[in-house]
PDB file of C-alpha atoms in Angstrom:
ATOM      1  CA  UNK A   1      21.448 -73.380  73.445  1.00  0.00           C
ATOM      2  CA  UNK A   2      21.959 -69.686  72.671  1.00  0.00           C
ATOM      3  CA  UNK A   3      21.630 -70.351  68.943  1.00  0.00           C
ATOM      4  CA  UNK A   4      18.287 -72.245  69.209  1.00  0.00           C
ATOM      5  CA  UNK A   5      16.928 -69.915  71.218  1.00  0.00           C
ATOM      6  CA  UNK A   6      18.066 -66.953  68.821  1.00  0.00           C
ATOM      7  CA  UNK A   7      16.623 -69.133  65.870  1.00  0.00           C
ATOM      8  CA  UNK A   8      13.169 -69.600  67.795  1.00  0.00           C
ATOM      9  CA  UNK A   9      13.189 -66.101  68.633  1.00  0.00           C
ATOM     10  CA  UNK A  10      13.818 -65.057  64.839  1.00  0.00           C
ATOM     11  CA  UNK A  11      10.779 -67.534  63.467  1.00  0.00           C
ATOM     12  CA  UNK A  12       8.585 -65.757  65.885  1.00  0.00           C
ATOM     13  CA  UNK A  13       9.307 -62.347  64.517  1.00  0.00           C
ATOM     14  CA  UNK A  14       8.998 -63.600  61.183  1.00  0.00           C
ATOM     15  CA  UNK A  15       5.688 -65.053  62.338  1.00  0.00           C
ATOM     16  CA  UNK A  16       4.397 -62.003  63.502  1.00  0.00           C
ATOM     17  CA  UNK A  17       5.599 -59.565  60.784  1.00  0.00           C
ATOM     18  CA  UNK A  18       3.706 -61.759  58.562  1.00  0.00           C
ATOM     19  CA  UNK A  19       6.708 -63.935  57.625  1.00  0.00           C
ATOM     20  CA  UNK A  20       6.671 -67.664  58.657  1.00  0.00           C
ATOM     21  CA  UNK A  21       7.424 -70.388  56.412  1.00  0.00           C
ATOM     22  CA  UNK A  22       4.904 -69.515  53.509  1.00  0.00           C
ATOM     23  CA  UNK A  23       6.569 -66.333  53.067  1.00  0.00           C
ATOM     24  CA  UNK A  24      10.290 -67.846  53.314  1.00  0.00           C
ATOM     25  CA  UNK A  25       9.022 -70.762  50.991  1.00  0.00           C
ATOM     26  CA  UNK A  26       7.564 -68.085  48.467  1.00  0.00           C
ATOM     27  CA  UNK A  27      10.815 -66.308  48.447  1.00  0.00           C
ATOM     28  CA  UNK A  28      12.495 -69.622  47.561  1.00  0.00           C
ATOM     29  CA  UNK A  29      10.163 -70.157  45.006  1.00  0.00           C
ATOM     30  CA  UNK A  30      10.508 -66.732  43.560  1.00  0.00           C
ATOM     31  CA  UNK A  31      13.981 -67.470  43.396  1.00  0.00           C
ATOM     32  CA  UNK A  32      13.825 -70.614  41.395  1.00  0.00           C
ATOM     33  CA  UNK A  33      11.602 -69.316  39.242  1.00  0.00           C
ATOM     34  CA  UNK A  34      14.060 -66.603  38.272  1.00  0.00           C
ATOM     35  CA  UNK A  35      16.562 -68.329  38.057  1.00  0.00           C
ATOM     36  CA  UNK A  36      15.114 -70.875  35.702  1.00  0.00           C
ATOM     37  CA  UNK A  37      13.439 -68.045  33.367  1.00  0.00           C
ATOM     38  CA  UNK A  38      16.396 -65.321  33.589  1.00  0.00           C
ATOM     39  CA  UNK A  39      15.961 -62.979  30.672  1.00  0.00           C
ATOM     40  CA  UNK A  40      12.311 -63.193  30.653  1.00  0.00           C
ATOM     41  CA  UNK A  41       9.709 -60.723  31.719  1.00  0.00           C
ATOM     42  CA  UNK A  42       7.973 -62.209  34.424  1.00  0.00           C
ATOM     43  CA  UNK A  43       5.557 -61.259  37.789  1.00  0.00           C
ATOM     44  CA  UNK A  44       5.391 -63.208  40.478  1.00  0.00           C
ATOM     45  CA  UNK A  45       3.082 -62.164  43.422  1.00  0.00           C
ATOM     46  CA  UNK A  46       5.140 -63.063  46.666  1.00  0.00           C
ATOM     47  CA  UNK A  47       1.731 -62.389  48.645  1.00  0.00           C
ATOM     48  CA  UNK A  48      -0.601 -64.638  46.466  1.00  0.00           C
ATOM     49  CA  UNK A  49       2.032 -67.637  46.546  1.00  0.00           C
ATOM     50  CA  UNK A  50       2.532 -67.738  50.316  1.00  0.00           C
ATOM     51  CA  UNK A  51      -1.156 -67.920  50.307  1.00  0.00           C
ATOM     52  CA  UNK A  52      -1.846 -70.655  48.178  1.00  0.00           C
ATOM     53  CA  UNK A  53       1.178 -72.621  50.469  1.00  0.00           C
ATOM     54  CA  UNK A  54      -0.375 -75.563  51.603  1.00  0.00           C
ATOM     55  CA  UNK A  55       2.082 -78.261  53.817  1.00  0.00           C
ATOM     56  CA  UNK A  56       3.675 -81.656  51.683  1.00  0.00           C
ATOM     57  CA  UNK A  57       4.540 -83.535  54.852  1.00  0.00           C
ATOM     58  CA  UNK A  58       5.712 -82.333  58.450  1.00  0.00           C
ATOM     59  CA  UNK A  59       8.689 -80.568  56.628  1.00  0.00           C
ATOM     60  CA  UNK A  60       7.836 -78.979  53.327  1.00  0.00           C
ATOM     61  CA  UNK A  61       5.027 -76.648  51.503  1.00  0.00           C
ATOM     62  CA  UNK A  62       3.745 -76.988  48.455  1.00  0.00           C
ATOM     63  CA  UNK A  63       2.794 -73.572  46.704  1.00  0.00           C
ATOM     64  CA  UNK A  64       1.055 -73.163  43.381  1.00  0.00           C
ATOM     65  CA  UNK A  65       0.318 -69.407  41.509  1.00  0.00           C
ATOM     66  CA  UNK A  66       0.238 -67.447  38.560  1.00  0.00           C
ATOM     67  CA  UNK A  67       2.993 -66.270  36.294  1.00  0.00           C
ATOM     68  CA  UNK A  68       2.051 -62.987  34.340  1.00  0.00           C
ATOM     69  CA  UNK A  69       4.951 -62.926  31.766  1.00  0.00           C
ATOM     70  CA  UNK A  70       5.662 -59.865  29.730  1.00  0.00           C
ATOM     71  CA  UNK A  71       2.932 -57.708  31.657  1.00  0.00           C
ATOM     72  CA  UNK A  72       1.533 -54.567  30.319  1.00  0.00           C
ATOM     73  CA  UNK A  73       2.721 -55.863  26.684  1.00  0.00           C
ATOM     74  CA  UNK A  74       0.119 -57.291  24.120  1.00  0.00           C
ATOM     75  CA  UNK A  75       2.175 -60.034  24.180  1.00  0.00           C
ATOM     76  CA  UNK A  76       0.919 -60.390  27.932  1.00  0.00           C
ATOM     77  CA  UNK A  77      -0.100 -64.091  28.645  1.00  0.00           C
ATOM     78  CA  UNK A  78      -0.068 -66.239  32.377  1.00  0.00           C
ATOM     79  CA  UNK A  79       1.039 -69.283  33.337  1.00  0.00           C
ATOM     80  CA  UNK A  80       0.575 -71.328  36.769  1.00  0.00           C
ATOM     81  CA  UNK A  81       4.172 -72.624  38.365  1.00  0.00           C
ATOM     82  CA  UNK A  82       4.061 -75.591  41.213  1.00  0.00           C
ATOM     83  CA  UNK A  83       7.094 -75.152  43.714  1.00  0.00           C
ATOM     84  CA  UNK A  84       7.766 -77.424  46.249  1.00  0.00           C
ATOM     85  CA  UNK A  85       9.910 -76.009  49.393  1.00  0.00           C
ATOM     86  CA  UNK A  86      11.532 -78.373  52.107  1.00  0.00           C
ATOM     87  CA  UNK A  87      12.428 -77.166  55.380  1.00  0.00           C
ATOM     88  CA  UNK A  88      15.434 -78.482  57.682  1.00  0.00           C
ATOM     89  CA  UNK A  89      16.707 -77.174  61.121  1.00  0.00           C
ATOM     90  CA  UNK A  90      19.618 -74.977  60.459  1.00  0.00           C
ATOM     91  CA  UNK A  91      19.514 -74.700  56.673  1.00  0.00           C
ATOM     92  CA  UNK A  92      17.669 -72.286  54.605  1.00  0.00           C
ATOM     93  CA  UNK A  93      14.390 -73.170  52.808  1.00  0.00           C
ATOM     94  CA  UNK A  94      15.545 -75.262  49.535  1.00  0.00           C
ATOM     95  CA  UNK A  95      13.329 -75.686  46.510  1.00  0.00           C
ATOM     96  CA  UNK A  96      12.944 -79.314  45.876  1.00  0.00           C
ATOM     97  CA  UNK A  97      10.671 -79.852  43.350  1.00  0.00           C
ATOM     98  CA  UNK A  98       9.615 -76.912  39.999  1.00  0.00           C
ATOM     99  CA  UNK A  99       7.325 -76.929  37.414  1.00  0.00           C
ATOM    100  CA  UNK A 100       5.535 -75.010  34.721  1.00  0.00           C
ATOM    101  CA  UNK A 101       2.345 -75.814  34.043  1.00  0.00           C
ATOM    102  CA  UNK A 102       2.234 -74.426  30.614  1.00  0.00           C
ATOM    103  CA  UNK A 103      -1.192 -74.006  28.253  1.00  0.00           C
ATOM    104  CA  UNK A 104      -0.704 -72.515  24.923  1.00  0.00           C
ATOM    105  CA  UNK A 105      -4.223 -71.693  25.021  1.00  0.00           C
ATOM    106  CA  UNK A 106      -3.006 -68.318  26.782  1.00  0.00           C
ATOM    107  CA  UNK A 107       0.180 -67.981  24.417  1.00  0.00           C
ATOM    108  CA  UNK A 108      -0.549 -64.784  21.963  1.00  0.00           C
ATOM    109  CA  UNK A 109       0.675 -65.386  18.492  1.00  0.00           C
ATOM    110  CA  UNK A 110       2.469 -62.826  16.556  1.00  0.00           C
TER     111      UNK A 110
END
């Protein structure tokens, strides 16, 4: 009983520090998304993701935003990743689902 009510207790400061499960679903999408592209230049704005989080069910988010890889650089370009987060008591946020949306229209060529 002690531990829910910690846990509870915890969401609502998280909540109200403008955390909450967009922000810990961003996080896990930022994650991912470094993970996957390790080695590569890449921005990811944790603010713009938890805003475009919008819910996949009672127990998961869905969050889509813009990649700026290599920034500053002429070789600057964007790209738009889809991240799926699922959510289950007494387990941290897990990324379930990834994908790059990739246009070579935005690709410059050497």
């Amino acid at each position: 009983m002690r531990a829910r009510i910690l846990g509870m207790m915890g969401a609502v400061v998280l909540a109200g520090c403008g955390g909450g499960r967009e922000q810990l679903a961003a996080q896990a999408c930022d994650d991912a998304i470094r993970t996957k592209l390790a080695g590569r230049g890449v921005d990811i704005n944790l603010k713009d993701l938890a805003a475009h989080a919008a819910p996949e069910g009672a127990d998961a988010l869905r969050l889509l935003s813009t990649i700026v890889f290599d920034k500053g650089l002429s070789s600057e370009y964007k790209q738009t990743a889809e991240c799926k987060v699922r959510f289950e008591e007494g387990k941290p946020a897990s990324v379930i689902f990834l994908q790059f949306n990739w246009s070579m229209d935005d690709v410059k060529k050497d």
